[in-house]
Amino acid sequence: ALREPAQIEAELDRHWDRLHQGLSYYKSPSSSSAGKVKENKDVAQPLKDFGLRISKLLGLDEQQSVQLLQCYLQEDYRGTRDSLKVFVLTWIYSEIADYYYEERMCLLRCVLLLLTYFQDERHPYRAEYCNCVTKLEKDLVTNYQSQFKNLFKAEAPTWETHGNLMTERQVSRWFLQCLREQSLLLEIIFLYYAYFEMSPSDLLSFTNMFKEQGFGLRQTNRHLVDKSMDALVDRIGHLSSLILVEGMDIDFLHKCALEDCTEQHQFSTAPDVIKEMDQLLQTFGDIPHQGPVLLAWVLLRHTLRPDESSPVIRRIGNTALQLGVFKYLSTMLKALGASGNNCTASTAKMCIYGLLSFVITSFEEETTQCSHLIDAACEVLSAPSLAEIFWEMPNMGLGMILDSAVGMFPHKIGPLLQLLTALLSNKSTVKKVYNFLDKMSFYTQVYKHKPNDIISKDDETLWRRQTPKLLYPLGTGQTNLWIPQGVLGQVMIGGEQGYVVRWDYSYSSWTLFTCEVEMLLHVVSTADVLAHCARVKPILDLVHKIISTDWTVSDCLLPLTSRIYMLLQRLTSVINPPVDVIASCVNCLSVLAARMPGKVWSSLHHTGFLPFASNPLTSMAQCISAEGMKAGNYGNLLVQIEQPRGEYAVTIAFLRLITTLVKGQLGSTQNKGLIPCVLLVLKEMLPTYHKWRYNTYGVRERIGCLILELIHAILNLSPEGEDQGSTPTLQSLCIYSLANTEAGQAVVNIMGVGVDTIDVVLAAQPTSGGSEGPGQILIQTVKLAFSVTNNVIRLKPPSDVVSPLEQALTQHGGHGNNLIVVLAKYIYHKHDPALPRLAIQLLKRLATEFLLGEWSCLHVVLDLIDSKQQGKYWCPPLLHRAALAFLLALWQDRRDSAISVLRKKEKFWENLTTPLFGTLTPPSETAEPCVLETCAFVMKILGLEIYYVVSGSLEQSLKDGLQKFSNGRRYEYWSQYVKSLVCHVAETEEDGISYFAEAQLLISAWRMLLILSTTHSDVMHVTEDSTKLKLFMDVLDGTKAALTTPTSVPCLRLGSMMATLLLILLKQWKRSPDILCPLSLILECVLQADQQMMERTKAKIFSALISVLQIQGLNGGEISQLPQLLLSVCETVKDEALALIDNTRHMNQMGDTVEDEDSMETDSPRGQQKDQRDGVCVLALHLAKELCRSDEDGEHWVSVMRNVPVLPSVLSAVELSLRSKHNLYFTEAALHLLLTLARTPQGAAAVAGAGVIQTICLPLLSVYEVSSNGTSQGFSRKSQDSACWPGVYRLCMSLMESLLKTLRYNFINEALDFVGVHQERILQCLNAVRTVQSLACLDEADHTVGFLLQLSSFCKEWQFHLPKLLRDIQVNLCYLCQTCTYLLHSKKMLHHYLQAKNGETLPPAALPKTNRPPQTPSKEAASGGEREEVEQKALLAVQCSLLKILSKTLATLQHFTPDCCQILLDQCMDLAEYRTLFVLSFTTPAFDPDVAPSFGTLLATINVALSMLSEMEKKKEPVSLSIVSLASSEEIQALKSLLIFTMENCFYVLISQAVRCLKDPTILPRDKQRLKQELSSELSTLLSSLSRHFRRGSPSSPASGILPSTQSKPPTPGSKEGQEPFIQLVQAFVRLVQR
């Protein structure tokens, strides 16, 4: 395809003359041309003879006939050379004729394309098209007009004139082509005159021509017109009529009339033409196509010469009305628009818009009440651009129809709603229509007699209401409209026939519509039902259009949409249901279901409309037999009403609704509820729909397409945790039905339509454009059939029996009628590239699934690879390679039956691996490249065998072979050979090597073997460190050779493969020699190469560097390449961040227009996204983080980041990503980098100085939702390890904590800003621990409390800036302390909460895999024990999290309570500065939020910590699972320290708060005494327990340094009880309270 503008321009320059000539480019036969053909020596004689016969048949110049034949054979011939000889006298002529006709059409379509886009500013080739049209403009119409005349006057060919090949079928095909060409020529002329002015004389000439031809109806060969050609004949008439209307330039005429300058119009200076046209048009009147021409002429005459010949104008006008001009206009626009919203249709609408606007402005009284005029106006306004023009000037032209319709509303509901529905084109017009209907100021009613409660004027022109009146006879309490007393009404029409009164009363039409729907529900079983249906249907159609165009209005329409379910229930159960209203109801529900499928399903479920199952569905057999299934009201309606009538509006709506519900990803329960609906489609519709009666052409194809769309959507569902075993799912039901019942045969029949039939349907279409023609629907249906079949074969469970579907696909029919051949011929389809692709995918799948004659050649193959036989005869390398390729195919496709026979054959593995023990010639001297492939195939077979077979089950002979391979140092040999091969490719890259494909195959196979050796080292014997080092260094050298040379594509490809291998070896072996130097060199080269080709390779090198740094970080050591690496990586990060910003902005601009449509492809991957976990940008950030971590003192990174603006670009990208909630992986990686920097003073200053708070603070609000009622619904239950936006929030919290910890006072204002902005989330998070005990939620609480701990050091600043928030946080922290204590105290309760809240005992990832064969009882018991252990580990993880939160909470509270020493010693301390945090009560902590945290809470916390400490001291218990048995010794040590730290802080807070209470004058002495008694006894008990514990020896707290010590010298290990500082503090306090 041509892409570049210069290429397009050159092509147009070369062929513009052919476009200018049009069809006259094709000449008639002549003797001179025949002579030239015969003299031409370059053409073979058979081709000349053939060409001359074609010339006779087609009436085409002999030289052009030979050219045509050559082009046909090159481009379109679908047979073989042999079939060309055999069938030369039959179908080939017919195909060449079709090819010739298509060439003629394409020539005209090119001109149409130029005229369509030459003034379209958005088209990429507008300038080139415009230049060409400028050249074509002269004489184009004259040429095309004469060609049109020739076509409609041409005599039909006969066998006498065109030879005996001109059969009746050929004559019919010739005439169809004649009509297609006439239509296309007129379309070109019409578009031409849309841009260029028509002269009066041309108008006269065209009018004469069209009159002569009868506007297409008086064809010379009209005896050949059959029913299938009617649409084309009508189209010729429509275009003829439009050309004449466009030629009169009515738009310009209207403008002249408004501006009073009619003399500027071209017809004002052509009186002779006007006279002739008058006479000519007075003879019109017998053909409907003439109506618009007469109407336009009346306008022109009335405007230009109003005084002259008014009788003539009146006569012509009456004729136009008698021809039903307005009805004709709506029919014409419908027909033109049916082929899609193409340029011709929209230009026609623009033309008729101008005509109608002028008609209404000129003849308002006579026209505005005409219903056909409203239909025509609606068709015109369906063009979005015209709807917008209308709203800009709603009081002119067509706006008068709207005024007239409003005048009769709501007496006549239909006309107004029909117009407003047409005017809905985009979101802004929705708001206009909604507001228009919401504020109505007149209410029109019709009365047969004057009511009694009315006072009127004498002349009866004005009425006044004496009493208020309800407008609808509905019950009390229901929605209604109420006209108050005293309202005035204008009598528009009055007399004995009745009165039309317009009341001056304001109301909302939406209330009125609700009343109308309620009325219909009331009268549903009475005779009034049809009249009410006619009023409600336009309401439903308007609602459908509104919510389809702008979903945001749906809440306002809830009173209407919520009543649709009841409407559906009532209407479908009456004797003669109104199908059009039912279809409108279902269409509305389809749009609602797209946004809220669960709500629609649950409401629809109870209406009885959908098919349902009366018994629970338990097995596939029960489903397929439809036992206990009921068809529902819809099923009855289909059989009793729609099928007999042949109209299927409800069926089409039903299929769309079910498809939408399926795509809505309902839960498995609702999906099971849809099984009866889908079963009805699979059993009763798909096998028989093509036999139903149809009144309208194209409906059968549409129903077929919708059925397949539903099945396609089901097969594309992700099988998310559905229990496949017990009851059938939607997907398994579809797969089984299609594989085993007649539904599958129906799909096969659709694919069997064949490419020729599609071509015939496309040829019969009036136009080629558009997406909605019958041809396009047929193509879509066949594509869906292919996709569905592909998916069924892919997804069906493996079985030994071939299913009926597979039999139908692979059976061979007689007489060459073979389905596979029909499917293969789809590769010739040209209109939609996806169709050939899907056909090839299915053929590939069939070829893989059904290899025939599987056993026939195995023995021959075994002989070919037998090393002993090689002595008897020489097996050519190519034959050896082919044998191994065959064996590899068996392993790749998992042909288990064949493989099991082969692997047990004696000497099979020895013979197979023989090539790997030979010595190859060096790469520079390779003469037989196929030997490389042979070795590659052997390696791949070995790899597949080792990968798929459990190591214990491998054949002994294979194990021996692998041992021999290792002992013979073959790993080292092949590693060296592959390295030299890569180096050779790199060295010869200027010339390229001749056997690159073979080399690449071998390298790929070796790579696969090495990767397996990292995970299966026991079988493959790669265990020695020296071997691993050799293999590793060879891979590194190969990577370096391929990536550091000037970059050719082969080198890059090999370099990328080697880089992948290097990365895997690094990650698996977890040790590396010092390879930073070569890796840095490779990175330099990669960064300088072509970025598009290097994208994946760059990512792999970054990943390798990260691994090396992590491994070296464990071992310690200096990095000499640090400055250069930092510079390279920072440059990359900056560039990638800027590119990401552009990409994200572009995506945001595109908005929700880019939707990922269901792809039918079953093989090809989806398009790549910019933000990927393993993308260059993300990995570069992680590498930068590792480098900064290595450079702790900032020796290098400070200067690099000063020179390269990394931080500003990263922060800008983070800000944009947070705001738009895009680029999750990038944001996460960027925050990790910032977090690493923030841990050092220099880094923290740099991050803060770059404006981190502006980047994160406000934009972070976009990534989470705060629930309005304070519940914890916004907290994720996802694993905290997977990337997610809550994880980003947690990282931001950590970053704030780290910055505040490092920068202290320099960051306090920013920290307070952050806590102020996110206070709602922070408070909810502290609360959420009580309701969500997922690790992710606890992790967020941990991060939050960690941040608050740092912030609590700045109480005074906090109190000054955010006093209320400080108080709220203090209260919430006390409650959090209570919650954690309660959950830690009650293990059983915590376990119960974990089960109840998370919907399962455990996160699935933590469970052992259970997809094993049935187990014996003893094994099951073992599995139960294993499960219990996993559950206990999960419980322990949650306990540890709770403990961390508790310790940090208490440490934070310590800052909010007075300093212990100070309050004990300082008598003058200001107590008002500190609030009381815990109430004076000693009850144990409850889980109830109404119970306030008290001293009892703190004592319970100490008790819990102490009991947990004691539990750890116990030896491992044999029966139950203790902490000691589940955790490692390091973890236990850390846990003990944490418990001590918790107790210390708890004692500290307890003592401080107690002394605060004892000194508080507002507390009663009685309460103080009680406090002393309780504390004295409780603490004494605790002290004795603690002393016992410390006597046994226990770790000291990690924070003992921050507690006040009463000792001057540090305690010594093993010293006597009471030497722990905090115990001494407690003892001192107890002595104080006992005084």
Coordinates of C-alpha atoms in Angstrom, one line a residue, residues 866-1184:
D866 CA 19.7 -44.9 13.7
S867 CA 23.5 -44.5 14.1
K868 CA 24.1 -48.2 13.4
Q869 CA 22.3 -48.0 10.1
Q870 CA 24.4 -45.0 9.1
G871 CA 27.3 -47.5 8.4
K872 CA 25.2 -49.4 5.8
Y873 CA 24.2 -46.3 3.9
W874 CA 24.9 -42.6 4.0
C875 CA 21.9 -40.5 5.2
P876 CA 22.1 -37.1 3.5
P877 CA 22.2 -34.3 6.0
L878 CA 19.0 -32.7 4.6
L879 CA 17.1 -36.0 5.0
H880 CA 18.5 -36.5 8.6
R881 CA 17.3 -32.9 9.4
A882 CA 13.8 -33.6 8.0
A883 CA 13.5 -36.8 10.1
L884 CA 14.4 -34.8 13.2
A885 CA 12.0 -32.0 12.3
F886 CA 9.2 -34.5 12.1
L887 CA 10.1 -35.9 15.6
L888 CA 10.2 -32.3 17.0
A889 CA 6.7 -31.6 15.6
L890 CA 5.4 -34.6 17.6
W891 CA 7.0 -33.3 20.8
Q892 CA 5.9 -29.7 20.2
D893 CA 2.3 -30.7 19.6
R894 CA 2.3 -33.2 22.5
R895 CA 1.3 -36.2 20.4
D896 CA 1.4 -38.4 23.6
S897 CA 0.5 -41.7 22.0
A898 CA 3.3 -41.4 19.4
I899 CA 5.8 -40.0 21.9
S900 CA 5.2 -42.9 24.4
V901 CA 5.9 -45.4 21.7
L902 CA 9.1 -43.7 20.6
R903 CA 10.6 -43.0 24.0
K904 CA 10.4 -46.7 24.9
K905 CA 12.2 -47.9 21.7
E906 CA 15.5 -49.4 22.4
K907 CA 18.5 -47.1 21.6
F908 CA 16.1 -44.2 20.7
W909 CA 17.6 -41.6 23.0
E910 CA 21.2 -42.8 22.1
N911 CA 20.5 -42.5 18.4
L912 CA 18.6 -39.2 18.8
T913 CA 21.5 -37.5 20.8
T914 CA 24.3 -38.7 18.5
P915 CA 24.6 -35.4 16.6
L916 CA 25.3 -33.6 19.9
F917 CA 28.5 -35.7 20.5
G918 CA 30.1 -34.8 17.1
T919 CA 32.5 -32.0 16.4
L920 CA 31.3 -29.3 13.9
T921 CA 33.5 -27.3 11.6
P922 CA 34.2 -23.8 12.8
P923 CA 31.4 -21.3 11.9
S924 CA 33.6 -19.5 9.3
E925 CA 33.9 -22.8 7.3
T926 CA 30.4 -24.2 7.7
A927 CA 29.4 -25.9 4.4
E928 CA 26.3 -27.8 5.6
P929 CA 24.1 -25.3 7.5
C930 CA 21.4 -27.9 7.9
V931 CA 23.6 -29.7 10.4
L932 CA 23.1 -26.8 12.7
E933 CA 19.3 -27.3 12.4
T934 CA 19.7 -31.0 13.1
C935 CA 21.5 -30.3 16.4
A936 CA 19.0 -27.6 17.3
F937 CA 16.1 -30.0 16.8
V938 CA 17.8 -32.6 19.1
M939 CA 18.3 -29.9 21.8
K940 CA 14.7 -28.8 21.5
I941 CA 13.4 -32.4 21.8
L942 CA 15.6 -33.0 24.9
G943 CA 14.4 -29.7 26.4
L944 CA 10.7 -30.5 25.9
E945 CA 11.1 -34.0 27.3
I946 CA 12.9 -32.7 30.4
Y947 CA 10.4 -29.9 30.9
Y948 CA 7.2 -32.0 30.6
V949 CA 8.2 -35.2 32.3
V950 CA 8.8 -35.4 36.0
S951 CA 12.5 -36.0 36.6
G952 CA 11.8 -39.4 38.4
S953 CA 9.9 -40.7 35.4
L954 CA 12.5 -40.0 32.7
E955 CA 13.7 -43.0 30.8
Q956 CA 16.9 -44.5 32.2
S957 CA 18.6 -44.4 28.8
L958 CA 17.9 -40.6 28.6
K959 CA 19.3 -40.1 32.1
D960 CA 22.5 -42.0 31.1
G961 CA 22.8 -39.9 27.9
L962 CA 22.6 -36.7 30.0
Q963 CA 25.2 -38.0 32.4
K964 CA 27.5 -38.8 29.4
F965 CA 26.9 -35.4 28.0
S966 CA 28.0 -33.8 31.2
N967 CA 31.0 -36.1 31.8
G968 CA 32.2 -35.6 28.2
R969 CA 32.4 -31.8 28.8
R970 CA 29.8 -31.3 26.0
Y971 CA 28.3 -28.3 27.9
E972 CA 31.6 -26.5 27.6
Y973 CA 32.0 -27.5 24.0
W974 CA 28.6 -26.3 22.9
S975 CA 28.9 -23.1 25.0
Q976 CA 32.2 -22.3 23.2
Y977 CA 30.7 -23.2 19.8
V978 CA 27.6 -21.0 20.3
K979 CA 29.8 -18.1 21.4
S980 CA 32.0 -18.4 18.3
L981 CA 28.8 -18.6 16.2
V982 CA 27.5 -15.4 17.6
C983 CA 30.9 -13.7 17.3
H984 CA 31.1 -14.9 13.6
V985 CA 27.7 -13.4 12.9
A986 CA 28.8 -10.1 14.5
E987 CA 32.1 -10.1 12.5
T988 CA 30.4 -10.7 9.1
E989 CA 27.5 -8.4 9.8
E990 CA 28.5 -6.0 6.9
D991 CA 27.9 -8.9 4.4
G992 CA 25.6 -11.0 6.5
I993 CA 26.0 -14.7 6.7
S994 CA 24.2 -17.0 4.4
Y995 CA 22.8 -19.4 7.0
F996 CA 21.6 -16.9 9.6
A997 CA 18.2 -18.7 10.1
E998 CA 19.9 -22.0 10.9
A999 CA 22.4 -20.2 13.3
Q1000 CA 19.5 -18.5 15.1
L1001 CA 17.7 -21.8 15.5
L1002 CA 20.7 -23.4 17.1
I1003 CA 21.3 -20.5 19.4
S1004 CA 17.6 -20.5 20.4
A1005 CA 17.7 -24.3 21.2
W1006 CA 20.9 -24.0 23.2
R1007 CA 19.4 -21.2 25.1
M1008 CA 16.4 -23.3 26.0
L1009 CA 18.6 -26.1 27.2
L1010 CA 20.7 -23.8 29.4
I1011 CA 17.6 -22.2 30.9
L1012 CA 16.3 -25.7 31.8
S1013 CA 19.7 -26.6 33.3
T1014 CA 19.2 -23.9 35.9
T1015 CA 16.0 -25.5 37.2
H1016 CA 16.7 -29.2 36.5
S1017 CA 20.4 -29.3 37.5
D1018 CA 19.9 -32.7 39.2
V1019 CA 18.9 -34.4 35.9
M1020 CA 21.2 -32.3 33.6
H1021 CA 24.3 -32.4 35.9
V1022 CA 25.2 -28.7 35.7
T1023 CA 26.4 -28.4 39.3
E1024 CA 30.1 -27.6 39.2
D1025 CA 31.0 -23.9 39.8
S1026 CA 33.7 -24.0 37.2
T1027 CA 31.2 -25.3 34.5
K1028 CA 28.7 -22.6 35.5
L1029 CA 31.4 -19.9 35.3
K1030 CA 32.5 -21.0 31.8
L1031 CA 28.9 -21.1 30.5
F1032 CA 28.1 -17.7 32.1
M1033 CA 31.2 -16.0 30.7
D1034 CA 30.6 -17.4 27.2
V1035 CA 27.1 -16.1 27.3
L1036 CA 28.4 -12.7 28.4
D1037 CA 31.0 -12.6 25.6
G1038 CA 28.4 -13.6 23.0
T1039 CA 26.1 -10.8 24.2
K1040 CA 28.9 -8.3 24.2
A1041 CA 30.0 -9.4 20.7
A1042 CA 26.5 -9.1 19.3
L1043 CA 25.6 -5.8 20.9
T1044 CA 28.8 -3.8 20.7
T1045 CA 29.2 -4.0 16.9
P1046 CA 27.6 -1.6 14.4
T1047 CA 24.0 -2.7 14.7
S1048 CA 22.6 -4.9 11.9
V1049 CA 19.2 -6.5 12.5
P1050 CA 20.7 -10.1 12.8
C1051 CA 23.2 -8.9 15.4
L1052 CA 20.5 -7.2 17.4
R1053 CA 18.2 -10.2 17.2
L1054 CA 21.0 -12.6 18.5
G1055 CA 22.1 -10.0 21.1
S1056 CA 18.5 -9.8 22.4
M1057 CA 18.4 -13.6 22.7
M1058 CA 21.7 -13.8 24.5
A1059 CA 20.8 -10.9 26.8
T1060 CA 17.6 -12.9 27.9
L1061 CA 19.8 -15.9 28.6
L1062 CA 22.3 -13.8 30.6
L1063 CA 19.5 -12.4 32.7
I1064 CA 18.0 -15.8 33.5
L1065 CA 21.4 -17.3 34.5
L1066 CA 22.0 -14.3 36.8
K1067 CA 18.7 -14.6 38.5
Q1068 CA 18.8 -18.4 38.8
W1069 CA 22.4 -18.9 39.9
K1070 CA 22.4 -15.8 42.1
R1071 CA 26.1 -15.3 41.9
S1072 CA 28.1 -13.4 39.4
P1073 CA 31.8 -12.6 38.8
D1074 CA 32.6 -9.0 38.5
I1075 CA 30.8 -8.3 35.2
L1076 CA 29.8 -4.7 35.8
C1077 CA 32.5 -3.4 33.4
P1078 CA 31.4 -5.4 30.3
L1079 CA 27.7 -4.9 31.1
S1080 CA 28.3 -1.1 31.3
L1081 CA 30.0 -1.2 27.9
I1082 CA 27.1 -3.1 26.5
L1083 CA 24.6 -0.6 27.9
E1084 CA 26.6 2.3 26.3
C1085 CA 26.3 0.6 22.9
V1086 CA 22.6 -0.3 23.4
L1087 CA 21.7 3.3 24.3
Q1088 CA 23.4 4.6 21.2
A1089 CA 21.6 2.2 18.8
D1090 CA 18.3 2.4 17.0
Q1091 CA 15.8 2.9 19.9
Q1092 CA 12.8 1.1 18.4
M1093 CA 14.8 -2.1 17.7
M1094 CA 16.6 -1.9 21.0
E1095 CA 13.5 -1.4 23.3
R1096 CA 13.3 -5.0 24.6
T1097 CA 17.1 -5.5 24.7
K1098 CA 17.6 -2.3 26.7
A1099 CA 15.1 -3.6 29.3
K1100 CA 17.0 -6.9 29.6
I1101 CA 20.4 -5.2 30.1
F1102 CA 18.9 -2.9 32.8
S1103 CA 17.4 -5.9 34.5
A1104 CA 20.8 -7.7 34.4
L1105 CA 22.5 -4.7 35.9
I1106 CA 19.9 -4.6 38.7
S1107 CA 20.5 -8.3 39.4
V1108 CA 24.3 -7.8 39.5
L1109 CA 24.0 -4.8 41.8
Q1110 CA 21.7 -6.7 44.2
I1111 CA 24.1 -9.7 44.2
Q1112 CA 27.1 -7.4 44.8
G1113 CA 25.1 -5.5 47.5
L1114 CA 24.8 -8.8 49.4
N1115 CA 28.5 -9.3 49.1
G1116 CA 29.6 -5.7 49.5
G1117 CA 32.3 -4.1 47.4
E1118 CA 33.1 -0.9 45.5
I1119 CA 31.8 -0.1 42.0
S1120 CA 34.2 1.7 39.8
Q1121 CA 31.7 2.2 36.9
L1122 CA 29.3 4.0 39.1
P1123 CA 29.6 7.6 37.7
Q1124 CA 29.3 6.5 34.0
L1125 CA 26.4 4.1 34.8
L1126 CA 24.6 6.8 36.8
L1127 CA 24.9 9.2 33.9
S1128 CA 23.6 6.8 31.3
V1129 CA 20.7 5.6 33.4
C1130 CA 19.7 9.1 34.5
E1131 CA 19.7 10.2 30.8
T1132 CA 17.4 7.3 30.0
V1133 CA 15.1 7.9 32.9
K1134 CA 14.7 11.6 31.9
D1135 CA 14.0 10.8 28.2
E1136 CA 11.6 8.0 29.1
A1137 CA 9.7 10.1 31.6
L1138 CA 9.3 12.9 29.0
A1139 CA 8.1 10.4 26.4
L1140 CA 5.6 9.0 29.0
I1141 CA 4.3 12.4 29.7
D1142 CA 3.5 12.9 26.0
N1143 CA 2.0 9.5 25.7
T1144 CA -0.2 10.0 28.8
R1145 CA -1.4 13.4 27.6
H1146 CA -2.3 11.9 24.2
M1147 CA -4.3 9.1 25.9
N1148 CA -6.1 11.6 28.1
Q1149 CA -7.1 13.6 25.0
M1150 CA -8.4 10.5 23.3
G1151 CA -10.4 9.9 26.4
D1152 CA -13.0 7.1 26.3
T1153 CA -13.3 7.0 22.5
V1154 CA -10.5 4.4 22.4
E1155 CA -12.3 1.3 23.6
D1156 CA -10.7 -2.1 23.4
E1157 CA -13.2 -3.9 21.2
D1158 CA -13.5 -7.7 21.4
S1159 CA -10.9 -9.1 19.1
M1160 CA -11.7 -12.2 17.0
E1161 CA -8.0 -13.0 16.8
T1162 CA -7.2 -16.2 18.6
D1163 CA -3.4 -16.2 18.0
S1164 CA -2.1 -12.7 17.7
P1165 CA -1.2 -10.7 20.9
R1166 CA -2.7 -7.4 21.8
G1167 CA -0.9 -4.2 21.2
Q1168 CA 1.8 -3.3 23.7
Q1169 CA 1.3 -0.5 26.2
K1170 CA 3.9 2.0 27.3
D1171 CA 3.7 1.4 31.0
Q1172 CA 4.9 -2.2 31.6
R1173 CA 6.3 -3.9 34.7
D1174 CA 9.4 -5.0 32.6
G1175 CA 9.5 -1.9 30.3
V1176 CA 12.6 0.2 29.8
C1177 CA 11.3 3.2 31.8
V1178 CA 10.4 1.1 34.9
L1179 CA 13.6 -0.9 34.9
A1180 CA 15.7 2.2 34.4
L1181 CA 14.1 3.7 37.5
H1182 CA 14.8 0.5 39.5
L1183 CA 18.4 0.5 38.3
A1184 CA 18.8 4.2 39.2

